[in-house]
Amino acid sequence: MYTIEKNISNEIIINKSKFITYLYKINSLEEINMLLENIKSNYKDATHHCYAFTFKNIKKANDDGEPLHTAGLPILNVLENKKLDNTLAVVVRYFGGIKLGAGGLVRAYTNAVTEALNKTNIIPLLEKFKLRIEFDYSNISKLNYLLRNYNITYKEYDNKVIYEFIYEENNYPEEIDNYIEKKTHIV
């Protein structure tokens, strides 16, 4: 699976209708709702706020008043064809006075998302893991050095030192195994 490298927006005009596309790399379902509310608030006067997302094994498409399957589904199809996950695509439409018909709408929403995707890089989506390690105080300096490029989310100093940190698949810092006494993966 893949995702986008960075959030992006793009605007195209088709037969006087304006299509403004936003692509977001997402980390939670709650984030999706927040982003959608923000776009609807910023574009209150828009005719439609159509969207689709893929997040883990969840997929959803919304036509927001466009004829059935002419907006949300084409947006979702672009995401699926690019094998994107953890991605939200929102297309804001301002009607330009010329009806596009069902086929024209499908092409317009497909093109809007495709053009926006052309402005960002598609990167592999690497799974992240959280690990809890326990070690002796004498190894603090060494582990701080080995984990300097990792996100340490928790530290505890008691009889032993406990750290929790996040690493991406294929990027486990194997050197730490020489200095730790116990490790536990956290879901």
GROMACS .gro file of C-alpha atoms in nm:
model
  187
    1MET     CA    1   0.000   0.000   0.000
    2TYR     CA    2   0.095   0.362  -0.053
    3THR     CA    3   0.004   0.707   0.069
    4ILE     CA    4   0.075   1.065  -0.029
    5GLU     CA    5   0.396   1.229   0.087
    6LYS     CA    6   0.230   1.560   0.179
    7ASN     CA    7  -0.110   1.727   0.182
    8ILE     CA    8  -0.189   1.913  -0.138
    9SER     CA    9  -0.461   2.119  -0.305
   10ASN     CA   10  -0.533   2.183  -0.671
   11GLU     CA   11  -0.796   2.370  -0.872
   12ILE     CA   12  -0.930   2.301  -1.219
   13ILE     CA   13  -1.211   2.454  -1.425
   14ILE     CA   14  -1.430   2.231  -1.642
   15ASN     CA   15  -1.713   2.392  -1.844
   16LYS     CA   16  -1.720   2.691  -1.606
   17SER     CA   17  -1.748   2.470  -1.295
   18LYS     CA   18  -1.464   2.508  -1.046
   19PHE     CA   19  -1.329   2.189  -0.884
   20ILE     CA   20  -1.098   2.242  -0.584
   21THR     CA   21  -0.931   1.921  -0.468
   22TYR     CA   22  -0.771   1.861  -0.130
   23LEU     CA   23  -0.564   1.550  -0.058
   24TYR     CA   24  -0.475   1.466   0.300
   25LYS     CA   25  -0.256   1.201   0.457
   26ILE     CA   26  -0.466   1.086   0.754
   27ASN     CA   27  -0.388   0.907   1.078
   28SER     CA   28  -0.735   0.852   1.230
   29LEU     CA   29  -1.105   0.847   1.149
   30GLU     CA   30  -1.156   1.143   1.384
   31GLU     CA   31  -0.912   1.345   1.175
   32ILE     CA   32  -1.129   1.283   0.867
   33ASN     CA   33  -1.435   1.435   1.033
   34MET     CA   34  -1.235   1.737   1.149
   35LEU     CA   35  -1.094   1.799   0.799
   36LEU     CA   36  -1.436   1.764   0.635
   37GLU     CA   37  -1.593   2.008   0.881
   38ASN     CA   38  -1.311   2.255   0.817
   39ILE     CA   39  -1.356   2.238   0.438
   40LYS     CA   40  -1.734   2.274   0.462
   41SER     CA   41  -1.685   2.574   0.690
   42ASN     CA   42  -1.432   2.736   0.453
   43TYR     CA   43  -1.647   2.670   0.144
   44LYS     CA   44  -2.000   2.727   0.278
   45ASP     CA   45  -2.114   2.868  -0.057
   46ALA     CA   46  -1.990   2.570  -0.263
   47THR     CA   47  -2.245   2.358  -0.447
   48HIS     CA   48  -2.093   2.023  -0.339
   49HIS     CA   49  -1.828   1.885  -0.101
   50CYS     CA   50  -1.768   1.535  -0.240
   51TYR     CA   51  -1.511   1.303  -0.089
   52ALA     CA   52  -1.369   0.956  -0.050
   53PHE     CA   53  -1.117   0.802   0.182
   54THR     CA   54  -0.931   0.482   0.249
   55PHE     CA   55  -0.808   0.420   0.601
   56LYS     CA   56  -0.676   0.080   0.700
   57ASN     CA   57  -0.956  -0.151   0.576
   58ILE     CA   58  -1.225   0.118   0.580
   59LYS     CA   59  -1.338   0.287   0.258
   60LYS     CA   60  -1.609   0.545   0.211
   61ALA     CA   61  -1.733   0.767  -0.071
   62ASN     CA   62  -1.987   1.051  -0.058
   63ASP     CA   63  -2.154   1.223  -0.357
   64ASP     CA   64  -2.288   1.515  -0.147
   65GLY     CA   65  -2.589   1.578  -0.369
   66GLU     CA   66  -2.434   1.495  -0.705
   67PRO     CA   67  -2.616   1.218  -0.896
   68LEU     CA   68  -2.553   0.873  -0.745
   69HIS     CA   69  -2.199   0.739  -0.805
   70THR     CA   70  -2.085   1.036  -1.016
   71ALA     CA   71  -1.852   1.197  -0.760
   72GLY     CA   72  -1.761   0.999  -0.448
   73LEU     CA   73  -1.715   0.666  -0.625
   74PRO     CA   74  -1.492   0.809  -0.902
   75ILE     CA   75  -1.280   0.978  -0.632
   76LEU     CA   76  -1.254   0.647  -0.444
   77ASN     CA   77  -1.167   0.463  -0.767
   78VAL     CA   78  -0.866   0.692  -0.821
   79LEU     CA   79  -0.745   0.625  -0.465
   80GLU     CA   80  -0.791   0.250  -0.507
   81ASN     CA   81  -0.626   0.240  -0.852
   82LYS     CA   82  -0.319   0.410  -0.703
   83LYS     CA   83  -0.331   0.163  -0.409
   84LEU     CA   84  -0.351   0.455  -0.165
   85ASP     CA   85  -0.436   0.410   0.201
   86ASN     CA   86  -0.458   0.656   0.491
   87THR     CA   87  -0.569   0.912   0.233
   88LEU     CA   88  -0.865   1.150   0.217
   89ALA     CA   89  -0.961   1.324  -0.109
   90VAL     CA   90  -1.216   1.605  -0.100
   91VAL     CA   91  -1.339   1.785  -0.411
   92VAL     CA   92  -1.526   2.112  -0.361
   93ARG     CA   93  -1.740   2.206  -0.662
   94TYR     CA   94  -1.878   2.542  -0.759
   95PHE     CA   95  -2.141   2.488  -1.030
   96GLY     CA   96  -2.067   2.698  -1.338
   97GLY     CA   97  -2.410   2.686  -1.500
   98ILE     CA   98  -2.343   2.410  -1.754
   99LYS     CA   99  -2.467   2.061  -1.671
  100LEU     CA  100  -2.197   1.801  -1.731
  101GLY     CA  101  -2.414   1.488  -1.734
  102ALA     CA  102  -2.331   1.168  -1.548
  103GLY     CA  103  -2.033   1.076  -1.768
  104GLY     CA  104  -1.899   1.431  -1.759
  105LEU     CA  105  -1.921   1.440  -1.379
  106VAL     CA  106  -1.738   1.108  -1.347
  107ARG     CA  107  -1.461   1.237  -1.574
  108ALA     CA  108  -1.446   1.574  -1.397
  109TYR     CA  109  -1.410   1.428  -1.046
  110THR     CA  110  -1.164   1.165  -1.170
  111ASN     CA  111  -0.953   1.432  -1.340
  112ALA     CA  112  -0.968   1.665  -1.039
  113VAL     CA  113  -0.821   1.401  -0.806
  114THR     CA  114  -0.572   1.270  -1.063
  115GLU     CA  115  -0.434   1.618  -1.130
  116ALA     CA  116  -0.395   1.684  -0.757
  117LEU     CA  117  -0.212   1.352  -0.715
  118ASN     CA  118   0.028   1.460  -0.989
  119LYS     CA  119   0.141   1.744  -0.758
  120THR     CA  120   0.258   1.517  -0.477
  121ASN     CA  121   0.470   1.207  -0.443
  122ILE     CA  122   0.316   0.870  -0.374
  123ILE     CA  123   0.524   0.686  -0.115
  124PRO     CA  124   0.513   0.339   0.043
  125LEU     CA  125   0.296   0.323   0.352
  126LEU     CA  126   0.508   0.166   0.622
  127GLU     CA  127   0.347   0.012   0.924
  128LYS     CA  128   0.446   0.164   1.258
  129PHE     CA  129   0.508  -0.026   1.579
  130LYS     CA  130   0.538   0.082   1.939
  131LEU     CA  131   0.792  -0.096   2.155
  132ARG     CA  132   0.842  -0.084   2.532
  133ILE     CA  133   1.197  -0.156   2.646
  134GLU     CA  134   1.342  -0.200   2.992
  135PHE     CA  135   1.709  -0.149   3.067
  136ASP     CA  136   1.966  -0.064   3.329
  137TYR     CA  137   2.058   0.294   3.418
  138SER     CA  138   2.413   0.233   3.298
  139ASN     CA  139   2.282   0.212   2.940
  140ILE     CA  140   2.085   0.539   2.928
  141SER     CA  141   2.347   0.730   2.729
  142LYS     CA  142   2.392   0.451   2.478
  143LEU     CA  143   2.016   0.403   2.425
  144ASN     CA  144   1.953   0.778   2.399
  145TYR     CA  145   2.214   0.785   2.124
  146LEU     CA  146   2.076   0.479   1.941
  147LEU     CA  147   1.719   0.611   1.961
  148ARG     CA  148   1.802   0.973   1.875
  149ASN     CA  149   1.611   0.953   1.543
  150TYR     CA  150   1.307   0.773   1.687
  151ASN     CA  151   0.998   0.913   1.855
  152ILE     CA  152   1.031   0.824   2.225
  153THR     CA  153   0.677   0.856   2.360
  154TYR     CA  154   0.730   0.754   2.722
  155LYS     CA  155   1.010   0.746   2.980
  156GLU     CA  156   1.000   0.603   3.331
  157TYR     CA  157   1.279   0.591   3.586
  158ASP     CA  158   1.231   0.340   3.866
  159ASN     CA  159   1.433   0.028   3.954
  160LYS     CA  160   1.496   0.004   3.580
  161VAL     CA  161   1.456   0.256   3.302
  162ILE     CA  162   1.155   0.210   3.073
  163TYR     CA  163   1.119   0.374   2.732
  164GLU     CA  164   0.844   0.341   2.476
  165PHE     CA  165   0.921   0.442   2.120
  166ILE     CA  166   0.781   0.415   1.770
  167TYR     CA  167   0.958   0.264   1.471
  168GLU     CA  168   0.856   0.187   1.115
  169GLU     CA  169   0.869  -0.160   0.964
  170ASN     CA  170   1.211  -0.243   0.824
  171ASN     CA  171   1.362   0.024   1.052
  172TYR     CA  172   1.400  -0.153   1.385
  173PRO     CA  173   1.719  -0.038   1.563
  174GLU     CA  174   1.869  -0.385   1.617
  175GLU     CA  175   2.171  -0.247   1.805
  176ILE     CA  176   1.951  -0.176   2.108
  177ASP     CA  177   1.906  -0.547   2.169
  178ASN     CA  178   2.260  -0.553   2.312
  179TYR     CA  179   2.163  -0.306   2.589
  180ILE     CA  180   1.809  -0.395   2.690
  181GLU     CA  181   1.680  -0.656   2.932
  182LYS     CA  182   1.320  -0.679   2.819
  183LYS     CA  183   1.109  -0.566   2.522
  184THR     CA  184   0.735  -0.573   2.467
  185HIS     CA  185   0.541  -0.471   2.157
  186ILE     CA  186   0.246  -0.245   2.232
  187VAL     CA  187  -0.060  -0.242   2.011
   0.00000   0.00000   0.00000
